[in-house]
Coordinates of C-alpha atoms and ligand atoms in Angstrom, one line a residue:
Chain A
X1 CA 24.1 -3.1 -34.7
X2 CA 23.1 -6.7 -33.9
X3 CA 23.3 -9.2 -36.8
X4 CA 20.0 -9.4 -38.7
X5 CA 17.9 -12.6 -38.1
X6 CA 16.5 -12.3 -41.6
X7 CA 18.4 -10.9 -44.5
X8 CA 17.0 -10.9 -48.1
X9 CA 18.9 -9.6 -51.0
X10 CA 17.4 -9.4 -54.5
X11 CA 14.9 -12.1 -53.5
X12 CA 13.0 -13.2 -56.5
X13 CA 10.3 -15.8 -57.2
X14 CA 8.7 -16.6 -60.5
X15 CA 6.0 -19.0 -61.4
X16 CA 6.7 -19.9 -65.1
X17 CA 7.0 -16.4 -66.6
X18 CA 5.0 -14.7 -63.9
X19 CA 7.1 -12.7 -61.5
X20 CA 5.4 -12.9 -58.1
X21 CA 8.3 -11.4 -56.1
X22 CA 10.8 -9.2 -57.8
X23 CA 14.2 -8.5 -56.3
X24 CA 13.1 -7.7 -52.7
X25 CA 15.9 -6.6 -50.3
X26 CA 15.3 -6.1 -46.6
X27 CA 16.6 -7.1 -43.2
X28 CA 15.0 -7.8 -40.0
X29 CA 16.8 -7.5 -36.6
X30 CA 16.2 -9.6 -33.5
X31 CA 13.2 -8.5 -31.4
X32 CA 12.0 -6.2 -34.2
X33 CA 8.4 -6.3 -35.4
X34 CA 8.6 -6.1 -39.2
X35 CA 5.7 -5.7 -41.6
X36 CA 5.1 -6.4 -45.3
X37 CA 2.2 -4.1 -46.3
X38 CA 0.6 -4.4 -49.7
X39 CA -2.6 -5.2 -51.6
X40 CA -3.8 -8.6 -52.6
X41 CA -1.4 -10.2 -55.1
X42 CA 1.5 -8.0 -54.0
X43 CA 3.6 -11.1 -53.4
X44 CA 3.4 -11.1 -49.6
X45 CA 2.5 -14.7 -49.1
X46 CA 5.0 -15.8 -51.6
X47 CA 7.7 -13.9 -49.7
X48 CA 6.5 -15.4 -46.4
X49 CA 6.7 -18.9 -47.7
X50 CA 10.3 -18.3 -48.8
X51 CA 11.1 -16.9 -45.4
X52 CA 9.5 -20.0 -43.8
X53 CA 11.7 -22.3 -45.9
X54 CA 8.8 -24.0 -47.6
X55 CA 9.3 -22.4 -51.0
X56 CA 12.5 -22.2 -52.9
X57 CA 13.6 -18.8 -54.2
X58 CA 14.2 -18.5 -57.9
X59 CA 17.2 -16.2 -57.4
X60 CA 18.8 -13.8 -54.9
X61 CA 20.2 -14.4 -51.5
X62 CA 18.3 -15.3 -48.3
X63 CA 19.6 -15.9 -44.8
X64 CA 17.3 -16.9 -42.0
X65 CA 19.1 -16.9 -38.6
X66 CA 22.3 -16.9 -40.6
X67 CA 21.3 -20.0 -42.6
X68 CA 20.4 -20.5 -46.2
X69 CA 17.0 -22.1 -46.5
X70 CA 18.1 -24.0 -49.6
X71 CA 20.6 -26.0 -47.5
X72 CA 19.1 -25.9 -44.0
X73 CA 15.3 -26.1 -44.4
X74 CA 14.6 -28.3 -41.4
X75 CA 17.0 -26.5 -39.1
X76 CA 15.4 -23.1 -39.9
X77 CA 11.9 -24.5 -39.6
X78 CA 12.7 -25.8 -36.2
X79 CA 13.3 -22.2 -35.0
X80 CA 10.4 -20.6 -36.8
X81 CA 6.7 -20.3 -35.9
X82 CA 4.4 -20.0 -38.9
X83 CA 0.9 -18.7 -39.1
X84 CA -0.2 -19.2 -42.7
X85 CA -2.7 -17.0 -44.4
X86 CA -5.3 -19.8 -44.5
X87 CA -5.7 -21.7 -41.3
X88 CA -4.5 -25.3 -41.7
X89 CA -5.4 -26.6 -38.3
X90 CA -6.0 -30.3 -38.0
X91 CA -9.8 -30.6 -37.9
X92 CA -9.7 -34.3 -37.1
X93 CA -8.1 -33.5 -33.8
X94 CA -9.3 -31.6 -30.8
X95 CA -8.0 -28.2 -29.8
X96 CA -5.4 -29.3 -27.3
X97 CA -4.4 -32.3 -29.5
X98 CA -3.6 -29.9 -32.3
X99 CA -0.8 -28.5 -30.0
X100 CA 0.4 -31.8 -28.8
X101 CA 0.7 -33.3 -32.2
X102 CA 2.3 -30.2 -33.7
X103 CA 4.9 -30.3 -31.0
X104 CA 5.6 -33.9 -31.7
X105 CA 6.2 -33.1 -35.4
X106 CA 9.2 -31.0 -34.1
X107 CA 10.4 -34.0 -32.1
X108 CA 9.7 -32.3 -28.8
X109 CA 9.3 -34.9 -25.9
X110 CA 5.8 -35.7 -24.9
X111 CA 6.0 -34.3 -21.4
X112 CA 7.4 -31.0 -22.5
X113 CA 4.8 -30.6 -25.2
X114 CA 2.0 -31.4 -22.8
X115 CA 3.2 -28.7 -20.4
X116 CA 3.6 -26.1 -23.2
X117 CA 0.2 -27.0 -24.7
X118 CA -1.4 -26.0 -21.4
X119 CA 0.6 -22.8 -21.2
X120 CA -0.2 -21.9 -24.7
X121 CA -3.9 -22.6 -24.4
X122 CA -3.8 -20.2 -21.5
X123 CA -2.0 -17.6 -23.5
X124 CA -4.4 -18.0 -26.4
X125 CA -7.3 -17.7 -24.1
X126 CA -8.6 -21.1 -25.2
X127 CA -8.0 -23.1 -21.9
X128 CA -11.8 -23.7 -21.6
X129 CA -11.9 -25.0 -25.2
X130 CA -9.1 -27.6 -24.8
X131 CA -11.4 -30.5 -25.7
X132 CA -13.5 -28.7 -28.3
X133 CA -13.5 -29.7 -32.0
X134 CA -11.6 -27.2 -34.2
X135 CA -14.7 -26.7 -36.4
X136 CA -16.6 -25.5 -33.4
X137 CA -14.2 -22.5 -32.9
X138 CA -14.9 -19.0 -34.1
X139 CA -12.6 -17.4 -36.7
X140 CA -10.8 -15.5 -34.0
X141 CA -10.3 -18.5 -31.9
X142 CA -9.0 -20.6 -34.8
X143 CA -6.5 -17.8 -35.5
X144 CA -5.4 -17.8 -31.8
X145 CA -5.0 -21.5 -31.9
X146 CA -2.9 -21.3 -35.0
X147 CA -0.7 -18.8 -33.3
X148 CA -0.5 -21.0 -30.2
X149 CA 0.5 -23.9 -32.4
X150 CA 3.2 -21.8 -34.1
X151 CA 4.7 -21.1 -30.6
X152 CA 4.9 -24.7 -29.5
X153 CA 8.5 -25.0 -30.6
X154 CA 9.4 -21.7 -28.8
X155 CA 10.5 -20.0 -32.1
X156 CA 12.9 -17.2 -32.4
X157 CA 10.9 -15.7 -35.2
X158 CA 7.1 -15.7 -35.7
X159 CA 5.9 -15.4 -39.3
X160 CA 2.3 -14.2 -39.5
X161 CA 0.5 -14.0 -42.9
X162 CA -2.5 -11.7 -42.6
X163 CA -3.2 -12.6 -39.0
X164 CA -6.5 -10.7 -38.7
X165 CA -8.0 -10.7 -42.2
X166 CA -11.6 -11.7 -42.0
X167 CA -12.0 -11.2 -38.3
X168 CA -14.5 -8.8 -36.7
X169 CA -13.0 -5.7 -34.9
X170 CA -13.3 -7.2 -31.5
X171 CA -11.5 -10.4 -32.4
X172 CA -8.8 -8.3 -34.1
X173 CA -8.1 -6.3 -31.0
X174 CA -7.8 -9.5 -28.9
X175 CA -5.3 -10.8 -31.4
X176 CA -3.3 -7.6 -31.5
X177 CA -3.1 -7.7 -27.7
X178 CA -1.7 -11.3 -27.8
X179 CA 0.8 -10.3 -30.5
X180 CA 1.8 -7.3 -28.6
X181 CA 2.6 -9.4 -25.6
X182 CA 4.8 -11.7 -27.7
X183 CA 6.6 -8.6 -29.0
X184 CA 7.2 -7.4 -25.5
X185 CA 8.7 -10.8 -24.6
X186 CA 11.2 -10.3 -27.4
X187 CA 9.8 -12.6 -30.1
X188 CA 10.7 -11.3 -33.6
X189 CA 7.5 -10.8 -35.5
X190 CA 7.3 -10.7 -39.3
X191 CA 3.8 -10.0 -40.5
X192 CA 1.9 -9.2 -43.7
X193 CA -1.2 -7.2 -43.8
X194 CA -3.3 -5.1 -46.0
X195 CA -4.7 -3.2 -43.1
X196 CA -3.0 0.1 -42.3
X197 CA -4.3 0.2 -38.8
X198 CA -2.7 -3.2 -38.1
X199 CA 0.6 -2.1 -39.5
X200 CA 0.5 1.0 -37.4
X201 CA -0.4 -0.9 -34.3
X202 CA 2.1 -3.7 -34.6
X203 CA 5.1 -2.8 -36.8
X204 CA 8.2 -1.0 -35.8
X205 CA 9.2 -0.9 -39.4
X206 CA 7.7 -2.0 -42.6
X207 CA 8.1 -2.2 -46.3
X208 CA 5.3 -1.2 -48.7
X209 CA 5.1 -3.8 -51.5
X210 CA 3.1 -3.8 -54.7
X211 CA 3.4 -6.1 -57.7
X212 CA 6.4 -7.9 -56.1
X213 CA 8.5 -4.8 -55.6
X214 CA 9.3 -2.6 -52.5
X215 CA 8.0 0.9 -52.9
X216 CA 9.1 2.4 -49.6
X217 CA 10.5 1.3 -46.3
X218 CA 10.6 2.8 -42.8
X219 CA 8.7 3.1 -39.5
X220 CA 5.0 3.9 -39.8
X221 CA 5.6 7.5 -38.6
X222 CA 8.5 8.1 -40.9
X223 CA 6.7 6.8 -43.9
X224 CA 3.8 9.1 -43.1
X225 CA 6.1 12.0 -42.6
X226 CA 7.9 11.3 -45.9
X227 CA 5.0 10.4 -48.2
X228 CA 2.1 12.2 -46.7
X229 CA 1.2 15.4 -44.8
X230 CA 0.4 15.6 -41.1
X231 CA -3.3 15.8 -41.6
X232 CA -5.8 15.0 -44.3
X233 CA -9.0 16.8 -45.2
X234 CA -11.6 14.5 -46.7
X235 CA -14.4 16.0 -48.7
X236 CA -17.4 14.4 -50.4
X237 CA -19.2 16.1 -53.2
X238 CA -21.1 13.2 -54.7
X239 CA -19.4 11.3 -57.5
X240 CA -20.5 13.5 -60.5
X241 CA -19.3 16.7 -58.8
X242 CA -15.9 15.5 -57.8
X243 CA -14.1 16.6 -60.9
X244 CA -15.5 20.1 -60.9
X245 CA -14.8 20.5 -57.2
X246 CA -11.1 19.6 -57.7
X247 CA -10.6 22.5 -60.1
X248 CA -12.1 24.9 -57.6
X249 CA -10.0 23.4 -54.8
X250 CA -6.7 23.9 -56.7
X251 CA -3.9 25.3 -54.5
X252 CA -5.3 24.3 -51.2
X253 CA -3.0 22.1 -49.1
X254 CA 0.2 20.4 -50.3
X255 CA -1.5 18.0 -52.7
X256 CA -5.0 16.9 -53.8
X257 CA -6.0 13.3 -54.5
X258 CA -9.3 12.4 -56.3
X259 CA -10.9 9.1 -55.4
X260 CA -14.2 7.8 -56.9
X261 CA -16.2 8.7 -53.8
X262 CA -14.2 11.6 -52.2
X263 CA -11.5 14.1 -52.6
X264 CA -8.5 14.1 -50.2
X265 CA -6.5 17.3 -49.4
X266 CA -3.1 16.7 -47.8
X267 CA -2.2 19.5 -45.5
X268 CA -0.1 20.2 -42.4
X269 CA -3.2 21.9 -40.9
X270 CA -6.4 20.3 -42.0
X271 CA -8.6 22.8 -40.2
X272 CA -7.2 25.8 -41.9
X273 CA -7.5 24.0 -45.3
X274 CA -11.2 23.5 -44.5
X275 CA -11.5 27.2 -43.7
X276 CA -10.0 28.0 -47.0
X277 CA -12.5 25.7 -48.7
X278 CA -15.5 27.4 -47.2
X279 CA -13.9 30.9 -47.8
X280 CA -13.9 30.0 -51.5
X281 CA -17.6 29.2 -51.2
X282 CA -17.1 25.5 -52.2
X283 CA -19.8 23.4 -50.6
X284 CA -19.2 19.7 -49.8
X285 CA -21.7 17.1 -48.6
X286 CA -19.5 16.0 -45.8
X287 CA -16.0 17.1 -44.6
X288 CA -13.6 15.4 -42.2
X289 CA -10.2 16.4 -40.9
X290 CA -8.1 13.4 -39.7
X291 CA -4.6 12.5 -39.0
X292 CA -2.7 11.1 -42.0
X293 CA -2.3 7.3 -42.0
X294 CA -0.4 4.7 -43.9
X295 CA -3.4 4.4 -46.2
X296 CA -2.5 7.8 -47.5
X297 CA 1.1 6.7 -47.9
X298 CA 0.0 3.8 -50.1
X299 CA -2.3 6.0 -52.1
X300 CA 0.6 8.4 -52.7
X301 CA 2.9 5.6 -53.7
X302 CA 0.6 3.7 -56.0
X303 CA -2.3 6.1 -56.8
X304 CA -4.6 3.3 -55.6
X305 CA -6.3 2.4 -52.3
X306 CA -5.2 -0.7 -50.5
X307 CA -8.5 -2.4 -49.9
X308 CA -10.9 -1.6 -52.7
Chain B
X1 CA 23.3 -31.0 -44.3
X2 CA 22.9 -34.1 -46.4
X3 CA 20.2 -34.4 -49.0
X4 CA 18.5 -37.1 -47.0
X5 CA 18.6 -34.8 -43.9
X6 CA 16.2 -32.4 -45.6
X7 CA 13.8 -35.3 -46.6
X8 CA 13.8 -37.3 -43.4
X9 CA 13.9 -36.3 -39.8
X10 CA 13.5 -39.8 -38.4
X11 CA 10.2 -38.8 -36.9
X12 CA 7.6 -40.7 -38.9
X13 CA 6.3 -41.9 -35.5
X14 CA 4.8 -38.4 -34.9
X15 CA 2.8 -38.8 -38.0
X16 CA 1.6 -42.2 -36.8
X17 CA 0.8 -40.7 -33.4
X18 CA -1.3 -38.1 -35.2
X19 CA -3.1 -40.8 -37.1
X20 CA -3.9 -42.7 -34.0
X21 CA -5.4 -39.7 -32.3
X22 CA -7.4 -38.8 -35.4
X23 CA -8.7 -42.3 -35.9
X24 CA -10.6 -42.0 -32.7
X25 CA -13.1 -39.9 -34.6
X26 CA -13.0 -42.0 -37.8
X27 CA -15.9 -43.9 -39.2
X28 CA -16.4 -47.1 -37.4
X29 CA -18.7 -48.5 -40.0
X30 CA -16.0 -48.3 -42.7
X31 CA -13.5 -50.0 -40.5
X32 CA -15.8 -52.8 -39.4
X33 CA -17.1 -53.4 -42.9
X34 CA -13.5 -53.7 -44.2
X35 CA -13.0 -56.4 -41.6
X36 CA -16.1 -58.5 -42.4
X37 CA -16.0 -58.2 -46.2
X38 CA -13.3 -61.0 -46.7
X39 CA -15.0 -63.2 -44.1
X40 CA -18.3 -63.0 -46.0
X41 CA -16.5 -63.9 -49.2
X42 CA -14.8 -66.8 -47.5
X43 CA -18.1 -68.1 -46.2
X44 CA -20.1 -67.6 -49.4
X45 CA -17.5 -68.8 -51.9
X46 CA -15.2 -71.0 -49.8
X47 CA -17.9 -73.0 -48.2
X48 CA -21.0 -72.3 -50.3
X49 CA -19.4 -72.7 -53.7
X50 CA -16.6 -74.9 -52.2
X51 CA -19.1 -77.7 -51.4
X52 CA -19.7 -78.0 -55.2
X53 CA -16.1 -77.8 -56.1
X54 CA -14.3 -80.0 -53.6
X55 CA -10.6 -79.7 -53.9
X56 CA -8.3 -77.6 -56.1
X57 CA -4.7 -78.0 -57.1
X58 CA -2.3 -75.2 -56.1
X59 CA 0.6 -73.9 -58.1
X60 CA 2.8 -76.0 -56.0
X61 CA 0.9 -79.2 -57.0
X62 CA -0.9 -79.8 -53.7
X63 CA -4.6 -80.8 -53.6
X64 CA -6.4 -78.6 -51.0
X65 CA -10.0 -77.9 -50.1
X66 CA -11.5 -75.0 -52.1
X67 CA -11.9 -72.9 -49.0
X68 CA -8.3 -73.4 -48.1
X69 CA -7.4 -72.4 -51.6
X70 CA -9.2 -69.1 -51.7
X71 CA -8.7 -68.1 -48.0
X72 CA -5.1 -67.0 -48.4
X73 CA -6.0 -65.1 -51.5
X74 CA -8.8 -63.3 -49.7
X75 CA -6.3 -62.5 -47.0
X76 CA -3.9 -60.9 -49.5
X77 CA -6.9 -59.0 -51.0
X78 CA -8.0 -57.7 -47.6
X79 CA -4.5 -56.4 -46.9
X80 CA -4.5 -54.7 -50.3
X81 CA -7.9 -53.1 -49.9
X82 CA -7.2 -51.9 -46.4
X83 CA -3.8 -50.4 -47.5
X84 CA -5.2 -48.9 -50.7
X85 CA -8.2 -47.3 -48.9
X86 CA -6.1 -45.4 -46.4
X87 CA -3.3 -44.5 -48.8
X88 CA -5.6 -43.2 -51.6
X89 CA -8.9 -41.7 -50.5
X90 CA -7.6 -40.5 -47.1
X91 CA -4.3 -39.2 -48.5
X92 CA -6.1 -37.4 -51.4
X93 CA -8.3 -35.6 -49.0
X94 CA -5.4 -34.6 -46.8
X95 CA -3.4 -33.2 -49.7
X96 CA -6.2 -31.4 -51.4
X97 CA -8.6 -30.2 -48.7
X98 CA -7.3 -30.6 -45.2
X99 CA -3.9 -29.1 -46.0
X100 CA -2.5 -31.5 -43.4
X101 CA 0.8 -32.1 -45.1
X102 CA 1.3 -28.4 -45.6
X103 CA 1.2 -28.0 -41.9
X104 CA 3.4 -31.0 -41.2
X105 CA 6.1 -29.9 -43.7
X106 CA 6.3 -26.4 -42.2
X107 CA 7.8 -28.2 -39.2
X108 CA 11.1 -30.1 -39.1
X109 CA 9.3 -33.2 -40.6
X110 CA 10.5 -34.1 -44.1
X111 CA 8.4 -35.6 -46.9
X112 CA 9.8 -39.1 -46.2
X113 CA 8.6 -38.9 -42.6
X114 CA 5.2 -38.0 -43.8
X115 CA 5.2 -40.8 -46.4
X116 CA 6.5 -43.4 -44.0
X117 CA 4.1 -42.3 -41.3
X118 CA 1.0 -42.4 -43.5
X119 CA 2.0 -45.7 -45.1
X120 CA 2.5 -47.2 -41.7
X121 CA -1.0 -46.2 -40.7
X122 CA -2.4 -47.6 -43.9
X123 CA -0.5 -50.8 -43.4
X124 CA -1.6 -51.1 -39.8
X125 CA -5.3 -51.2 -40.9
X126 CA -4.5 -53.8 -43.5
X127 CA -2.5 -55.7 -40.8
X128 CA -5.4 -55.6 -38.3
X129 CA -7.8 -57.0 -40.9
X130 CA -5.2 -59.7 -41.7
X131 CA -4.8 -60.8 -38.0
X132 CA -8.6 -61.0 -37.6
X133 CA -8.9 -63.0 -40.8
X134 CA -6.1 -65.3 -39.9
X135 CA -7.8 -66.1 -36.6
X136 CA -11.0 -67.0 -38.5
X137 CA -8.9 -69.2 -40.9
X138 CA -7.4 -71.0 -37.9
X139 CA -10.8 -71.5 -36.3
X140 CA -12.1 -73.0 -39.6
X141 CA -9.1 -75.2 -40.0
X142 CA -7.8 -73.5 -43.2
X143 CA -4.2 -73.0 -42.1
X144 CA -2.7 -76.2 -43.3
X145 CA 0.8 -75.8 -42.0
X146 CA 2.9 -74.1 -39.3
X147 CA 4.3 -71.8 -42.0
X148 CA 0.9 -70.0 -41.9
X149 CA 2.4 -68.0 -39.1
X150 CA 4.8 -66.4 -41.7
X151 CA 1.8 -65.3 -43.6
X152 CA 1.4 -62.5 -41.1
X153 CA 4.6 -60.7 -42.0
X154 CA 4.0 -61.5 -45.6
X155 CA 0.6 -59.8 -45.5
X156 CA 2.2 -56.7 -43.8
X157 CA 4.7 -56.6 -46.6
X158 CA 1.9 -56.8 -49.2
X159 CA 0.0 -54.0 -47.4
X160 CA 3.2 -51.9 -47.3
X161 CA 3.7 -52.4 -51.0
X162 CA 0.2 -51.4 -51.9
X163 CA 0.1 -48.5 -49.5
X164 CA 3.4 -47.1 -50.9
X165 CA 2.3 -47.4 -54.5
X166 CA -1.2 -46.1 -53.6
X167 CA 0.1 -43.0 -51.9
X168 CA 2.6 -42.4 -54.7
X169 CA -0.1 -42.5 -57.3
X170 CA -2.5 -40.5 -55.3
X171 CA 0.0 -37.7 -54.8
X172 CA 0.0 -37.2 -58.5
X173 CA -3.8 -37.1 -59.0
X174 CA -5.7 -33.8 -59.2
X175 CA -9.4 -34.8 -59.1
X176 CA -11.7 -37.2 -57.4
X177 CA -12.7 -38.5 -60.8
X178 CA -9.2 -39.8 -61.4
X179 CA -9.4 -41.7 -58.1
X180 CA -12.2 -43.8 -59.7
X181 CA -9.5 -45.3 -61.9
X182 CA -7.9 -46.9 -58.9
X183 CA -11.1 -49.0 -58.2
X184 CA -11.4 -49.7 -61.9
X185 CA -8.0 -51.4 -61.7
X186 CA -8.4 -53.1 -58.3
X187 CA -11.6 -55.0 -58.9
X188 CA -10.5 -56.9 -62.0
X189 CA -7.1 -57.5 -60.4
X190 CA -9.0 -59.1 -57.4
X191 CA -11.1 -61.3 -59.7
X192 CA -8.4 -62.5 -62.1
X193 CA -5.2 -62.8 -60.1
X194 CA -5.6 -66.6 -59.5
X195 CA -7.6 -65.7 -56.4
X196 CA -10.7 -67.8 -56.9
X197 CA -9.3 -70.5 -59.2
X198 CA -5.8 -71.7 -60.3
X199 CA -4.0 -69.6 -62.9
X200 CA -3.8 -72.7 -65.2
X201 CA -7.3 -72.1 -66.4
X202 CA -5.9 -69.3 -68.6
X203 CA -4.2 -69.6 -71.9
X204 CA -0.5 -69.0 -71.5
X205 CA -0.3 -65.4 -72.7
X206 CA -2.9 -64.4 -70.2
X207 CA -1.0 -66.2 -67.5
X208 CA 2.0 -64.1 -68.3
X209 CA 0.0 -61.0 -67.9
X210 CA -1.6 -62.1 -64.6
X211 CA 1.9 -63.0 -63.3
X212 CA 3.0 -59.4 -64.0
X213 CA 0.4 -58.0 -61.6
X214 CA 1.3 -57.3 -58.0
X215 CA -1.7 -59.1 -56.5
X216 CA -0.8 -62.4 -58.1
X217 CA 2.5 -62.3 -56.3
X218 CA 0.8 -61.6 -53.0
X219 CA -1.7 -64.3 -53.4
X220 CA 0.9 -66.9 -54.3
X221 CA 3.1 -65.9 -51.5
X222 CA 0.4 -66.1 -48.9
X223 CA -1.1 -69.3 -50.3
X224 CA 2.3 -71.0 -50.3
X225 CA 2.7 -70.2 -46.6
X226 CA -0.8 -71.1 -45.4
X227 CA -0.9 -74.4 -47.4
X228 CA 2.7 -75.2 -46.5
X229 CA 3.9 -75.7 -50.1
X230 CA 7.1 -73.6 -50.2
X231 CA 9.1 -72.8 -53.3
X232 CA 12.1 -70.6 -54.2
X233 CA 9.7 -68.6 -56.3
X234 CA 8.4 -67.0 -53.1
X235 CA 11.6 -65.0 -52.9
X236 CA 10.6 -63.4 -56.2
X237 CA 7.2 -62.5 -54.7
X238 CA 8.9 -60.9 -51.7
X239 CA 11.3 -59.0 -54.0
X240 CA 8.4 -57.8 -56.1
X241 CA 6.9 -56.1 -53.0
X242 CA 10.2 -54.8 -51.8
X243 CA 10.5 -53.0 -55.2
X244 CA 7.0 -51.7 -54.8
X245 CA 7.8 -50.3 -51.4
X246 CA 11.0 -48.6 -52.6
X247 CA 9.4 -47.2 -55.8
X248 CA 6.4 -46.0 -53.9
X249 CA 8.5 -44.2 -51.2
X250 CA 10.8 -42.6 -53.7
X251 CA 7.9 -41.1 -55.8
X252 CA 5.8 -40.1 -52.8
X253 CA 8.7 -38.3 -51.2
X254 CA 9.6 -36.6 -54.4
X255 CA 6.1 -35.5 -55.1
X256 CA 5.4 -34.2 -51.6
X257 CA 8.6 -32.2 -51.8
X258 CA 7.5 -30.6 -55.1
X259 CA 4.0 -29.9 -53.8
X260 CA 4.9 -28.5 -50.4
X261 CA 8.6 -27.5 -50.3
X262 CA 9.4 -25.9 -53.6
Ligands
LIG401 N1 1.8 -21.4 -56.8 C1 1.6 -20.3 -57.6 N2 1.5 -20.5 -59.0 C2 1.3 -19.5 -59.8 N3 1.1 -18.2 -59.4 C3 1.1 -18.0 -58.0 C4 1.3 -19.0 -57.1 N4 1.3 -18.5 -55.9 C5 1.1 -17.2 -56.0 N5 1.0 -16.8 -57.3 C6 0.7 -15.5 -57.9 O1 1.7 -14.6 -57.4 C7 1.1 -13.4 -57.0 C8 1.4 -13.0 -55.6 O2 0.7 -13.9 -54.8 P1 0.7 -13.8 -53.2 O3 2.2 -13.9 -52.8 O4 -0.2 -14.8 -52.7 O5 0.2 -12.3 -52.9 P2 -0.4 -11.7 -51.6 O6 -0.1 -12.7 -50.5 O7 0.4 -10.4 -51.4 O8 -1.8 -11.5 -51.8 C9 -0.3 -13.5 -57.3 O9 -0.6 -12.9 -58.6 C10 -0.6 -14.9 -57.4 O10 -1.6 -15.2 -58.3
LIG402 MG1 -1.4 -13.5 -49.3

């Protein structure tokens, strides 16, 4: 077992009395792609800022690359790449200049930074935008530039806080593709998201966080196995009929979850659950059998959906 | 790692480099108007009003033409204004809206690098204004002694002091409205710091008050050098600015650390 590159034990952060992060414990190994999954306000960004050595923990132990961020902030930051939740690109500088200047902040020699800037623009598919103003870029391009900027110091670990929130589906896929390449090249990725599909695409392992605490931990597949069924049958009855329908559905599948707009039946075999529904003469407006996802895991763990 | 190691990476020059690149797109009108403003004052007051006044006695007891009396004061004021503009409005915007320092401090840069870099930029604008103005003074025959050459480093020190204090204060402010207070203080300080007439016109208690203000020390320092009337008191003026620099740096560094690294 290689030594972990990140190791958090009882990590805690409070703002006055408010507990934003409550006794988180987890480890990330080199080359792994690790996710923090949770709804808004779960404490993901707060955790990421502590990992990035820009926010001091209130208590607990934290080691990044074997160093304590309280004592070795600059050293740790020199080996991290950070993509914050809100882009903080330098809008007074052009696209390529953003990379040059950021590299200089790390004290990397000019010639080296210049070469890396060109490579990274290529990687981020922004080579033809090198001289553009930052404000002229689309949301997806800004995000890719922020990622390129985070890579300018050739970091061992890349921290990404909600890398694709607010992007359209196509831009998200482009970004996932880039992140996947980094992962293949061996960069350790730590990312937060409140998108299940993103977590399933990118994370080898993840923790589900809510209200500052870890609810579950594992690979996407193992979490689904443990906290959900193989398949899910979704039925819509119209909001006022949901409650009645649930009574009639009792006993079908492993478990039934009622949401405001639909009823979910968790079952190993969704099709046979659906057959049982129609055998009982229960009529739904729409029905859908799908594979179980992390969304269902979160619902099971918290009784709530992730993105309302 | 030492405490200073986490505050300072000896890389303030990268912040200056960033500022130089960014200034390419900055507002030329603001920069040029800052350059001409003291020259207009000099022409209007120094020569216009000066033709009615004749000569004035300096603190050191020398009789000098009115224009030569106010020119060094205007020089000190130009350095102050240039430094304050860059270290207050620009810094406020960068802290609150551009999130520039958040990005910088996520790298190996420490808050002292950021403070030193930004103050150097602010100071260099003040310094440029000063060089231009000194050339104008020379052309108009208002530099009365060779010691006027020393006015240049003196002006840089003045700009450094104001930039450091300006950035420190700005880092504690929360709203644009509070920024207006800075102007509210600067204008009367410009008018009353023995800039346009000798301090002896005031009753003694007022003189004490004026002598406590930073600009008076700057004006007296520069005036002593351009008129060639030197006195040991000038060391006090220098010391005053050294203290401003140190206090400004300490508070700025502290505040940036609290804002972005805690
Ligand atoms: N600087 C701060 N001061 C006070 N409360 C904060 C601060 N930063 C975050 N919080 C609070 O901590 C909680 C967790 O925030 P955050 O880590 O941003 O969550 P997430 O990134 O998962 O959406 C939220 O309730 C937020 O309001
Ligand atoms: Mg967040």
